[in-house]
Coordinates of N, CA and C in Angstrom, one line a residue:
P21 N 102.3 -132.8 53.6 CA 101.9 -131.6 53.9 C 102.3 -130.3 52.9
E22 N 103.5 -130.6 52.4 CA 104.1 -129.5 51.3 C 103.3 -129.8 50.1
A23 N 103.1 -131.0 49.8 CA 102.3 -131.1 48.5 C 101.0 -130.6 48.5
L24 N 100.3 -130.8 49.7 CA 98.9 -130.3 50.0 C 98.8 -128.8 49.8
V25 N 99.8 -128.1 50.6 CA 99.7 -126.7 50.5 C 100.1 -126.0 49.1
E26 N 101.0 -126.8 48.5 CA 101.5 -126.3 47.1 C 100.1 -126.4 46.4
Y27 N 99.4 -127.6 46.4 CA 98.3 -127.8 45.4 C 97.2 -126.7 45.6
L28 N 96.9 -126.4 46.9 CA 95.9 -125.6 47.3 C 96.2 -124.1 46.9
A29 N 97.7 -123.8 46.9 CA 98.1 -122.6 46.6 C 98.0 -122.3 45.1
S30 N 98.2 -123.2 44.3 CA 98.5 -123.0 42.8 C 97.2 -123.4 42.1
W31 N 96.3 -124.2 42.6 CA 95.0 -124.6 42.0 C 94.1 -123.1 41.9
T32 N 93.5 -123.1 40.8 CA 92.4 -122.0 40.4 C 91.1 -122.4 40.0
P33 N 90.0 -121.8 40.3 CA 88.7 -122.1 39.7 C 88.6 -122.0 38.3
T34 N 87.9 -122.6 37.7 CA 87.6 -122.4 36.2 C 86.5 -121.4 35.9
N35 N 85.8 -120.9 37.0 CA 84.9 -119.9 36.9 C 83.5 -120.3 36.1
E36 N 83.5 -121.7 36.0 CA 82.2 -122.2 35.3 C 81.0 -122.3 36.2
L37 N 79.8 -122.0 35.8 CA 78.7 -122.1 36.7 C 78.6 -123.4 37.4
L38 N 78.6 -123.3 38.8 CA 78.4 -124.7 39.4 C 79.7 -125.6 39.2
G39 N 80.8 -125.0 38.7 CA 81.9 -125.7 38.6 C 82.8 -125.8 39.9
P40 N 83.9 -126.5 39.7 CA 84.8 -126.7 41.0 C 85.2 -125.3 41.7
S41 N 85.1 -125.2 43.0 CA 85.6 -123.9 43.6 C 86.4 -124.3 44.7
R42 N 87.1 -123.3 45.3 CA 87.7 -123.4 46.5 C 87.0 -123.7 47.7
A43 N 85.6 -123.2 47.6 CA 84.7 -123.5 48.7 C 84.2 -124.9 48.6
G44 N 84.3 -125.5 47.5 CA 84.1 -127.0 47.2 C 85.1 -127.9 47.7
I45 N 86.4 -127.5 47.5 CA 87.6 -128.2 48.1 C 87.7 -128.2 49.7
S46 N 87.4 -126.9 50.3 CA 87.6 -126.7 51.7 C 86.9 -127.9 52.6
P47 N 85.8 -128.2 52.4 CA 85.4 -129.3 53.3 C 86.2 -130.5 53.4
D48 N 86.9 -130.9 52.2 CA 87.9 -131.9 52.4 C 89.2 -131.6 53.2
L49 N 89.5 -130.3 53.1 CA 90.6 -129.8 54.0 C 90.2 -129.8 55.5
T50 N 88.8 -129.4 55.7 CA 88.4 -129.5 57.2 C 88.4 -130.9 57.5
S51 N 88.0 -132.0 56.8 CA 87.9 -133.3 57.3 C 89.2 -133.7 57.6
I52 N 90.4 -133.4 56.9 CA 91.6 -133.9 57.1 C 92.2 -133.3 58.3
I53 N 92.2 -132.0 58.5 CA 92.8 -131.3 59.7 C 91.9 -131.5 61.0
A54 N 90.5 -131.8 60.9 CA 89.8 -132.1 62.1 C 90.3 -133.3 62.7
T55 N 90.9 -134.3 62.0 CA 91.2 -135.5 62.7 C 92.8 -135.6 62.7
N56 N 93.6 -134.6 62.1 CA 95.0 -134.7 62.2 C 95.4 -133.1 62.4
P57 N 95.0 -132.6 63.4 CA 95.2 -130.9 63.7 C 96.7 -130.5 63.5
T58 N 97.7 -131.5 63.7 CA 99.0 -131.1 63.7 C 99.6 -131.3 62.3
L59 N 98.8 -131.8 61.3 CA 99.5 -132.1 60.1 C 100.2 -131.1 59.4
L60 N 99.8 -129.8 59.4 CA 100.4 -128.7 58.8 C 101.5 -128.0 59.7
D61 N 101.7 -128.6 60.8 CA 102.6 -127.8 61.7 C 104.1 -127.3 61.1
N62 N 104.5 -128.2 60.4 CA 105.9 -127.8 59.8 C 105.8 -127.0 58.6
V63 N 104.7 -126.6 58.0 CA 104.4 -125.7 57.0 C 103.6 -124.5 57.3
T64 N 103.4 -124.1 58.4 CA 102.4 -123.1 58.7 C 102.9 -121.7 58.1
N65 N 104.2 -121.4 57.9 CA 104.7 -120.2 57.2 C 104.2 -120.2 55.7
Q66 N 104.1 -121.4 55.2 CA 103.5 -121.5 53.8 C 102.1 -121.3 53.7
L67 N 101.3 -121.4 54.8 CA 99.8 -121.1 54.7 C 99.6 -119.7 54.4
H68 N 100.6 -118.8 54.7 CA 100.3 -117.4 54.2 C 100.0 -117.3 52.8
T69 N 100.5 -118.4 52.0 CA 100.0 -118.3 50.5 C 98.7 -118.7 50.2
L70 N 98.0 -119.2 51.2 CA 96.7 -119.7 50.9 C 95.7 -118.7 50.8
H71 N 94.5 -119.0 50.0 CA 93.3 -118.3 49.9 C 92.6 -118.2 51.2
P72 N 92.1 -117.0 51.6 CA 91.4 -117.1 52.9 C 90.2 -118.1 53.1
T73 N 89.7 -118.6 51.9 CA 88.6 -119.5 51.8 C 89.2 -120.9 52.5
Y74 N 90.5 -121.3 52.3 CA 91.1 -122.4 52.9 C 91.3 -122.1 54.3
L75 N 91.8 -120.9 54.5 CA 92.3 -120.6 55.9 C 91.0 -120.5 56.8
R76 N 89.9 -120.0 56.4 CA 88.7 -120.0 57.2 C 88.5 -121.4 57.5
D77 N 88.4 -122.3 56.7 CA 88.0 -123.7 57.1 C 89.1 -124.5 57.8
Y78 N 90.3 -124.2 57.6 CA 91.5 -124.6 58.4 C 91.2 -124.5 59.8
F79 N 90.7 -123.1 60.2 CA 90.4 -122.9 61.7 C 89.2 -123.4 62.1
Y80 N 88.2 -123.6 61.3 CA 87.0 -124.4 61.7 C 87.3 -125.9 62.0
A81 N 88.3 -126.4 61.2 CA 88.8 -127.8 61.4 C 89.5 -127.8 62.9
L82 N 90.3 -126.8 63.0 CA 91.0 -126.8 64.4 C 90.0 -126.8 65.6
R83 N 88.9 -126.0 65.3 CA 87.9 -125.9 66.3 C 87.2 -127.3 66.6
E84 N 86.8 -128.0 65.6 CA 86.5 -129.4 65.6 C 87.3 -130.3 66.4
A85 N 88.7 -130.1 66.0 CA 89.7 -130.9 66.8 C 89.7 -130.6 68.2
N86 N 89.7 -129.3 68.5 CA 89.9 -128.9 69.9 C 88.6 -129.4 70.6
E87 N 87.5 -129.5 70.1 CA 86.3 -130.0 70.7 C 86.5 -131.4 70.9
Q88 N 87.2 -132.1 70.2 CA 87.4 -133.6 70.5 C 88.7 -133.8 71.4
K89 N 89.1 -132.7 71.9 CA 90.4 -132.8 72.7 C 91.6 -133.4 72.1
L90 N 91.8 -133.2 70.8 CA 93.0 -133.6 70.1 C 94.1 -132.6 70.2
P91 N 95.4 -133.0 70.2 CA 96.4 -132.0 70.3 C 96.7 -130.9 69.5
I92 N 96.8 -129.7 69.7 CA 97.0 -128.6 68.9 C 98.2 -127.9 69.2
T93 N 99.1 -127.7 68.2 CA 100.3 -126.9 68.4 C 100.1 -125.4 68.5
W94 N 99.7 -125.0 69.8 CA 99.1 -123.6 69.8 C 100.0 -122.5 69.4
E95 N 101.3 -122.7 69.7 CA 102.2 -121.6 69.4 C 102.2 -121.2 67.8
R96 N 102.1 -122.4 66.8 CA 102.1 -122.2 65.5 C 100.7 -121.5 64.9
V97 N 99.6 -122.2 65.8 CA 98.5 -121.8 65.2 C 98.2 -120.3 65.6
L98 N 98.6 -119.8 66.8 CA 98.5 -118.5 67.2 C 99.4 -117.5 66.3
E99 N 100.5 -117.9 66.0 CA 101.4 -117.0 65.2 C 100.7 -117.0 63.8
L100 N 100.2 -117.9 63.3 CA 99.4 -117.8 62.0 C 98.2 -116.7 62.2
S101 N 97.5 -117.0 63.2 CA 96.3 -116.3 63.5 C 96.7 -114.7 63.6
N102 N 97.7 -114.5 64.3 CA 98.2 -113.2 64.5 C 98.6 -112.5 63.2
W103 N 99.2 -113.4 62.3 CA 99.5 -112.7 60.9 C 98.2 -112.3 60.3
I104 N 97.2 -113.3 60.3 CA 95.9 -113.1 59.5 C 95.2 -111.9 60.0
V105 N 95.2 -111.6 61.2 CA 94.3 -110.4 61.7 C 95.1 -109.2 61.6
Q106 N 96.2 -109.2 61.2 CA 97.0 -108.0 60.9 C 96.8 -107.5 59.3
Q107 N 96.1 -108.5 58.6 CA 95.9 -108.1 57.2 C 94.8 -107.1 57.2
P108 N 94.7 -106.2 56.2 CA 93.5 -105.2 56.0 C 92.2 -106.0 56.0
T109 N 91.3 -105.3 57.0 CA 90.2 -106.1 57.2 C 89.4 -106.3 56.0
H110 N 89.2 -105.1 55.2 CA 88.3 -105.5 54.1 C 88.9 -105.3 52.8
A111 N 90.3 -105.5 52.6 CA 91.0 -105.6 51.4 C 90.7 -106.7 50.7
P112 N 90.3 -106.5 49.2 CA 90.1 -107.8 48.4 C 91.4 -108.7 48.6
T113 N 91.2 -110.0 48.6 CA 92.2 -110.9 48.7 C 92.9 -111.2 47.6
T114 N 92.2 -111.2 46.3 CA 92.7 -111.4 45.0 C 91.9 -110.8 44.0
T115 N 92.3 -110.6 42.8 CA 91.5 -109.9 41.7 C 91.2 -111.0 40.6
T116 N 91.7 -112.2 40.7 CA 91.5 -113.2 39.4 C 91.1 -114.3 40.0
H117 N 90.6 -115.3 39.0 CA 90.1 -116.5 39.4 C 89.2 -116.7 40.7
E118 N 88.4 -116.0 40.7 CA 87.5 -115.8 42.1 C 86.2 -116.6 41.6
S119 N 85.8 -117.6 42.4 CA 84.4 -118.2 42.2 C 83.5 -117.4 43.3
S120 N 82.2 -117.5 42.8 CA 81.2 -116.6 43.7 C 81.1 -117.3 44.9
E121 N 81.6 -118.5 45.2 CA 81.4 -119.1 46.5 C 82.6 -119.1 47.4
D122 N 83.7 -118.5 46.9 CA 84.9 -118.0 47.6 C 84.7 -116.8 48.4
D123 N 85.6 -116.7 49.6 CA 85.7 -115.7 50.3 C 86.5 -114.5 49.6
H124 N 86.0 -113.4 49.5 CA 86.7 -112.3 48.8 C 87.4 -111.4 49.8
L125 N 87.0 -111.6 51.1 CA 87.6 -110.7 52.0 C 88.0 -111.8 53.2
W126 N 88.7 -111.1 54.3 CA 89.2 -111.8 55.4 C 88.2 -112.1 56.6
T127 N 87.0 -111.5 56.4 CA 86.1 -111.5 57.5 C 85.7 -112.8 58.1
S128 N 85.4 -113.9 57.2 CA 85.0 -115.1 57.7 C 86.3 -115.7 58.4
T129 N 87.4 -115.5 57.8 CA 88.5 -116.2 58.5 C 88.8 -115.6 59.9
R130 N 88.7 -114.2 60.1 CA 88.8 -113.6 61.4 C 87.6 -114.1 62.2
S131 N 86.5 -114.3 61.7 CA 85.3 -114.9 62.6 C 85.7 -116.4 63.0
A132 N 86.3 -117.1 62.2 CA 86.7 -118.4 62.5 C 87.7 -118.4 63.6
I133 N 88.9 -117.5 63.5 CA 89.9 -117.5 64.6 C 89.1 -117.1 66.0
A134 N 88.3 -116.1 65.8 CA 87.5 -115.6 67.1 C 86.8 -116.8 67.7
D135 N 86.1 -117.6 66.8 CA 85.5 -118.8 67.3 C 86.4 -119.9 68.1
L136 N 87.5 -120.2 67.4 CA 88.6 -121.0 67.9 C 89.1 -120.6 69.2
L137 N 89.4 -119.3 69.4 CA 89.8 -118.8 70.7 C 88.9 -118.8 71.8
N138 N 87.7 -118.5 71.5 CA 86.6 -118.5 72.4 C 86.5 -119.9 73.1
Q139 N 86.4 -120.9 72.1 CA 86.4 -122.2 72.6 C 87.7 -122.7 73.4
A140 N 88.9 -122.3 72.9 CA 90.2 -122.7 73.4 C 90.2 -122.0 75.0
L141 N 89.7 -120.7 75.0 CA 89.8 -120.0 76.3 C 88.8 -120.7 77.3
N142 N 87.7 -121.3 76.8 CA 86.9 -122.0 77.8 C 87.4 -123.3 78.2
N143 N 88.4 -123.9 77.4 CA 88.8 -125.4 77.6 C 90.2 -125.5 78.0
N144 N 91.3 -125.3 77.1 CA 92.6 -125.8 77.2 C 93.5 -124.9 76.8
L145 N 93.4 -123.7 76.4 CA 94.5 -122.9 76.1 C 95.5 -122.6 77.2
P146 N 96.8 -123.1 77.1 CA 97.7 -122.8 78.2 C 98.0 -121.3 78.3
I147 N 98.1 -121.0 79.6 CA 98.2 -119.5 79.9 C 99.7 -119.1 79.6
T148 N 100.6 -119.9 79.1 CA 101.9 -119.6 78.5 C 101.8 -118.7 77.2
H149 N 100.7 -118.8 76.6 CA 100.5 -118.2 75.3 C 99.6 -117.1 75.5
R150 N 99.3 -116.5 76.7 CA 98.6 -115.3 77.2 C 99.0 -114.1 76.1
N151 N 100.1 -113.8 76.0 CA 100.5 -112.6 75.3 C 100.1 -112.5 73.8
T152 N 100.3 -113.7 73.2 CA 99.9 -113.8 71.8 C 98.5 -113.7 71.5
A153 N 97.8 -114.7 72.5 CA 96.4 -114.7 72.5 C 95.7 -113.3 72.7
W154 N 96.4 -112.4 73.5 CA 95.8 -111.2 73.8 C 96.2 -110.2 72.5
Q155 N 97.1 -110.3 71.9 CA 97.4 -109.5 70.7 C 96.3 -109.6 69.7
I156 N 96.1 -111.0 69.4 CA 95.0 -111.3 68.4 C 93.4 -110.8 68.9
I157 N 93.1 -111.1 70.2 CA 91.8 -110.6 70.7 C 91.7 -109.1 70.7
A158 N 92.8 -108.3 71.1 CA 92.6 -106.9 71.1 C 92.5 -106.3 69.7
T159 N 93.1 -107.1 68.7 CA 93.0 -106.7 67.3 C 91.6 -106.9 66.8
L160 N 91.1 -108.1 67.1 CA 89.6 -108.4 66.6 C 88.6 -107.5 67.3
A161 N 89.0 -107.1 68.5 CA 88.0 -106.3 69.3 C 87.8 -104.8 68.6
D162 N 88.6 -104.4 67.7 CA 88.6 -103.3 66.9 C 88.0 -103.5 65.4
D163 N 87.4 -104.8 65.2 CA 86.8 -105.1 63.8 C 85.7 -104.3 63.7
P164 N 85.4 -103.9 62.4 CA 84.3 -103.0 62.2 C 82.9 -103.7 62.1
E165 N 82.9 -105.1 62.2 CA 81.6 -105.8 62.2 C 81.3 -106.3 63.8
P166 N 80.0 -105.8 64.2 CA 79.0 -105.3 63.5 C 79.0 -103.7 63.3
T167 N 78.6 -103.2 62.1 CA 78.4 -101.8 61.8 C 77.0 -101.5 62.1
P168 N 76.7 -100.1 62.3 CA 75.2 -99.6 62.6 C 74.3 -100.2 61.6
A169 N 74.8 -100.2 60.3 CA 74.0 -100.7 59.3 C 73.7 -102.2 59.4
D170 N 74.7 -103.0 59.9 CA 74.4 -104.5 60.2 C 73.2 -104.6 61.2
E171 N 73.3 -103.9 62.2 CA 72.4 -104.0 63.2 C 71.1 -103.6 62.6
A172 N 71.1 -102.4 61.9 CA 69.7 -102.1 61.4 C 69.2 -103.1 60.5
T173 N 70.0 -103.8 59.7 CA 69.6 -104.8 58.8 C 68.9 -106.1 59.6
Y174 N 69.8 -106.5 60.7 CA 69.4 -107.7 61.4 C 68.4 -107.5 62.5
G175 N 68.2 -106.2 62.7 CA 67.3 -105.7 63.9 C 65.9 -106.4 63.8
T176 N 65.3 -106.5 62.8 CA 64.0 -107.3 62.7 C 64.0 -108.8 62.9
T177 N 65.1 -109.3 62.7 CA 65.3 -110.8 62.8 C 66.1 -111.4 63.8
M178 N 67.0 -110.7 64.2 CA 68.1 -111.2 65.3 C 68.2 -110.2 66.4
D179 N 68.1 -110.7 67.6 CA 68.3 -109.8 68.7 C 69.6 -109.5 69.0
A180 N 70.0 -108.7 69.9 CA 71.5 -108.2 70.0 C 72.3 -109.1 70.4
P181 N 72.0 -110.2 71.4 CA 73.0 -111.3 71.7 C 73.3 -112.1 70.4
L182 N 72.4 -112.3 69.7 CA 72.5 -113.2 68.6 C 73.3 -112.5 67.5
V183 N 73.2 -111.2 67.4 CA 74.2 -110.5 66.5 C 75.6 -110.5 67.0
A184 N 75.7 -110.4 68.3 CA 77.1 -110.4 69.0 C 77.7 -111.6 68.7
I185 N 77.2 -112.8 68.8 CA 77.9 -114.2 68.7 C 78.0 -114.4 67.2
N186 N 77.5 -113.7 66.4 CA 77.7 -114.0 65.0 C 78.5 -112.9 64.1
T187 N 79.2 -112.0 64.8 CA 79.9 -110.9 64.3 C 81.3 -110.9 64.9
V188 N 82.3 -110.4 64.3 CA 83.8 -110.6 64.7 C 83.9 -109.7 66.1
R189 N 83.6 -108.5 66.0 CA 83.8 -107.7 67.3 C 83.0 -108.2 68.6
G190 N 81.9 -108.8 68.3 CA 81.1 -109.4 69.3 C 81.7 -110.5 69.9
K191 N 82.4 -111.4 69.0 CA 83.0 -112.6 69.5 C 84.4 -112.2 70.3
A192 N 85.0 -111.2 69.8 CA 86.2 -110.7 70.3 C 86.0 -110.1 71.8
V193 N 85.0 -109.2 72.0 CA 84.7 -108.9 73.3 C 84.4 -110.0 74.2
E194 N 83.7 -110.9 73.7 CA 83.4 -112.0 74.6 C 84.7 -112.6 74.9
A195 N 85.6 -112.9 74.1 CA 87.0 -113.4 74.3 C 87.7 -112.6 75.3
V196 N 87.6 -111.2 75.3 CA 88.2 -110.4 76.4 C 87.9 -110.8 77.6
I197 N 86.6 -111.1 77.9 CA 86.1 -111.6 79.2 C 86.6 -113.1 79.6
K198 N 86.5 -113.9 78.5 CA 87.1 -115.1 78.7 C 88.5 -115.3 78.9
Y199 N 89.3 -114.5 78.4 CA 90.7 -114.3 78.4 C 91.1 -113.9 80.1
A200 N 90.2 -113.1 80.5 CA 90.3 -112.5 82.0 C 90.0 -113.8 82.9
L201 N 89.0 -114.6 82.5 CA 88.7 -115.8 83.3 C 89.7 -116.7 83.3
M202 N 90.5 -117.0 82.2 CA 91.6 -117.9 82.0 C 92.7 -117.5 83.2
I203 N 92.9 -116.2 83.1 CA 94.0 -115.8 84.2 C 93.6 -115.9 85.4
H204 N 92.3 -115.7 85.8 CA 91.7 -115.7 87.1 C 91.7 -117.1 87.6
Q205 N 91.5 -118.2 86.5 CA 91.5 -119.5 87.0 C 93.0 -120.0 87.2
N206 N 93.8 -119.5 86.6 CA 95.2 -119.9 86.7 C 95.9 -119.2 87.9
Q207 N 95.4 -118.0 88.3 CA 96.1 -117.2 89.4 C 94.8 -117.2 90.3
P208 N 94.4 -118.1 91.2 CA 93.3 -118.0 92.1 C 93.3 -116.7 93.0
A209 N 94.5 -116.3 93.4 CA 94.7 -115.1 94.3 C 94.1 -113.9 93.6
T210 N 94.0 -113.9 92.4 CA 93.6 -112.5 91.7 C 92.1 -112.3 91.9
K211 N 91.8 -111.1 92.4 CA 90.5 -110.8 92.7 C 90.0 -109.5 92.0
D212 N 90.9 -109.0 91.3 CA 90.6 -107.9 90.4 C 91.2 -107.8 89.1
F213 N 91.3 -106.8 88.4 CA 92.1 -106.6 87.2 C 93.4 -106.2 87.3
T214 N 94.0 -106.1 88.5 CA 95.4 -105.4 88.7 C 96.4 -106.3 87.9
T215 N 96.4 -107.6 87.8 CA 97.3 -108.4 87.0 C 97.1 -108.5 85.5
M216 N 95.9 -107.8 85.2 CA 95.6 -107.9 83.7 C 94.9 -106.5 83.3
P217 N 95.7 -105.5 83.5 CA 95.3 -104.1 83.0 C 94.8 -104.0 81.7
E218 N 95.3 -104.8 80.9 CA 94.8 -104.7 79.5 C 93.3 -105.0 79.3
V219 N 92.6 -105.8 80.2 CA 91.2 -106.1 80.1 C 90.4 -104.8 80.3
P220 N 90.5 -104.3 81.4 CA 89.8 -103.1 81.6 C 89.8 -101.9 80.6
T221 N 91.1 -101.9 80.1 CA 91.4 -100.9 79.1 C 90.4 -101.1 77.9
V222 N 90.4 -102.4 77.3 CA 89.4 -102.5 76.2 C 88.0 -102.4 76.7
L223 N 87.6 -103.1 77.9 CA 86.2 -102.9 78.2 C 85.7 -101.5 78.3
D224 N 86.5 -100.7 79.0 CA 86.2 -99.2 79.2 C 86.1 -98.4 77.7
H225 N 86.8 -99.0 77.0 CA 86.9 -98.2 75.5 C 85.7 -98.7 75.0
H226 N 85.2 -99.9 74.9 CA 83.8 -100.1 74.3 C 82.6 -99.6 75.0
L227 N 82.7 -99.5 76.3 CA 81.7 -98.9 77.0 C 81.5 -97.4 76.7
Q228 N 82.6 -96.7 76.4 CA 82.7 -95.3 76.2 C 82.3 -94.9 74.8
R229 N 82.7 -95.6 73.9 CA 82.7 -95.3 72.5 C 82.0 -96.2 71.5
D230 N 81.6 -97.4 71.9 CA 81.0 -98.4 70.9 C 79.5 -98.1 71.0
P231 N 78.9 -97.6 69.8 CA 77.5 -97.6 69.8 C 76.6 -98.7 69.6
S232 N 77.3 -100.0 69.5 CA 76.6 -101.1 69.1 C 75.7 -101.7 70.3
F233 N 74.4 -102.0 70.1 CA 73.6 -102.8 70.9 C 74.0 -104.1 71.2
A234 N 74.7 -104.7 70.1 CA 75.1 -106.2 70.1 C 76.3 -106.2 71.2
I235 N 77.3 -105.3 71.0 CA 78.5 -105.3 72.0 C 78.1 -105.0 73.4
R236 N 77.1 -104.2 73.6 CA 76.7 -103.9 75.0 C 76.0 -105.1 75.6
S237 N 75.3 -105.8 74.7 CA 74.6 -107.0 75.2 C 75.7 -108.3 75.8
V238 N 77.0 -108.0 75.3 CA 78.1 -109.0 75.9 C 78.1 -108.7 77.3
Y239 N 78.3 -107.4 77.6 CA 78.5 -107.0 78.9 C 77.4 -107.5 79.9
G240 N 76.0 -107.4 79.5 CA 75.0 -108.0 80.2 C 75.0 -109.5 80.4
R241 N 75.3 -110.2 79.3 CA 75.3 -111.8 79.3 C 76.5 -112.2 80.4
F242 N 77.4 -111.5 80.4 CA 78.6 -111.9 81.1 C 79.0 -111.1 82.5
F243 N 77.8 -110.2 82.7 CA 77.9 -109.4 84.0 C 78.3 -110.1 85.3
P244 N 77.6 -111.3 85.5 CA 78.0 -112.0 86.7 C 79.4 -112.4 86.8
W245 N 80.3 -112.8 85.6 CA 81.7 -113.0 85.7 C 82.3 -111.7 85.7
L246 N 81.8 -110.6 85.2 CA 82.6 -109.3 85.5 C 82.7 -109.0 87.0
V247 N 81.5 -109.3 87.7 CA 81.5 -109.1 89.1 C 82.4 -110.1 89.8
L248 N 82.6 -111.3 89.3 CA 83.6 -112.3 89.8 C 85.0 -111.8 89.6
L249 N 85.3 -111.2 88.5 CA 86.7 -110.9 88.0 C 87.2 -109.6 88.8
D250 N 86.3 -108.6 88.9 CA 86.6 -107.4 89.7 C 85.2 -106.7 90.1
Q251 N 84.9 -106.9 91.3 CA 83.6 -106.4 92.0 C 83.6 -105.0 91.9
Q252 N 84.7 -104.3 92.2 CA 84.7 -102.9 92.1 C 84.5 -102.2 90.9
W253 N 85.2 -102.9 89.9 CA 84.9 -102.4 88.5 C 83.6 -102.6 88.1
A254 N 83.0 -103.7 88.3 CA 81.5 -103.9 87.9 C 80.6 -103.1 88.6
Q255 N 80.8 -102.7 89.9 CA 80.0 -101.8 90.6 C 80.1 -100.3 90.1
T256 N 81.3 -100.0 89.9 CA 81.5 -98.6 89.2 C 80.9 -98.4 88.1
N257 N 80.8 -99.5 87.1 CA 80.4 -99.3 85.8 C 78.9 -99.9 85.4
T258 N 78.2 -100.3 86.5 CA 76.8 -100.8 86.4 C 75.9 -99.7 85.7
D259 N 76.1 -98.5 86.1 CA 75.3 -97.7 85.4 C 75.4 -97.4 83.9
R260 N 76.9 -97.5 83.6 CA 77.2 -97.3 82.3 C 76.9 -98.6 81.3
I261 N 76.9 -99.6 82.1 CA 76.6 -100.7 81.3 C 75.0 -101.0 80.8
F262 N 74.1 -100.6 82.0 CA 72.6 -100.8 82.0 C 72.0 -99.6 81.8
G263 N 72.5 -98.4 81.9 CA 71.8 -97.2 82.3 C 71.3 -96.5 81.1
D264 N 71.9 -96.7 79.8 CA 71.5 -95.8 78.6 C 70.8 -96.7 77.7
E265 N 70.7 -96.0 76.5 CA 69.7 -96.8 75.4 C 70.3 -98.1 75.1
Q266 N 71.7 -98.3 75.0 CA 72.3 -99.5 74.7 C 72.0 -100.5 75.9
G267 N 72.1 -100.0 77.0 CA 71.8 -100.6 78.2 C 70.6 -101.7 78.3
N268 N 69.6 -101.2 77.5 CA 68.4 -102.1 77.4 C 68.8 -103.5 76.8
A269 N 69.7 -103.5 75.9 CA 70.3 -104.8 75.3 C 71.1 -105.6 76.3
A270 N 71.8 -104.8 77.2 CA 72.6 -105.6 78.3 C 71.7 -106.1 79.4
W271 N 70.6 -105.3 79.6 CA 69.6 -105.7 80.5 C 69.0 -107.0 80.2
E272 N 68.4 -107.0 79.0 CA 67.8 -108.2 78.4 C 68.7 -109.4 78.2
A273 N 70.0 -109.2 78.0 CA 70.8 -110.4 77.9 C 71.3 -110.9 79.3
Y274 N 71.3 -110.0 80.2 CA 71.5 -110.4 81.6 C 70.4 -111.3 82.2
V275 N 69.2 -110.8 82.0 CA 68.0 -111.5 82.5 C 67.9 -112.9 81.7
T276 N 68.0 -112.9 80.5 CA 67.8 -114.1 79.8 C 69.0 -115.1 80.1

């Protein structure tokens, strides 16, 4: 593991047209980690030195491994995730030795983390990691993607729910609801948001201030589960979810 991380950290592309690139090496990293997700457990701190292209595919690999129900050391994975999401969202990752195929920003890595969390919250993330998972989700829920310009660009080819599941903030707001469902499933007596006040805080914030049609569609898609989690909250906010211009996206997602 030490040699692998050292190699990935030190190797640089040649910038030749169609030459070797980090994006070309990453699939090999994915295949290694997907079958042995704990391989880098003892060197996770050293992963901070890796280019986002590798870290993106590392999280893709963990998602594959989790889908196959292979063991994952969640404490270390979540610590690394939390460090990544604290990096400046759209700051360039480096200024030298960049291939056109490499990730120049952290956006794809943040998206891969959101994908992994959504899957883990569905399946097997232990509730003991609740606090760290929430820190990551809450940070990603403030991601600028999708911007109004994004939605204007995709509007002719992608409907709002499709934009939501392909953008960081959309995935994160979905994870907010799945996080609440994880707590509900582990604490069956919970019939409202009393034991998880952090959830309605984020949901209320996006209802009041987020202009995105994609984000509003998440509320419609998951509205039955919002009713399950806190019927009073859902009833109080029904008009806010469905009753304005963005509410059309929520209504369509709810029905479909």
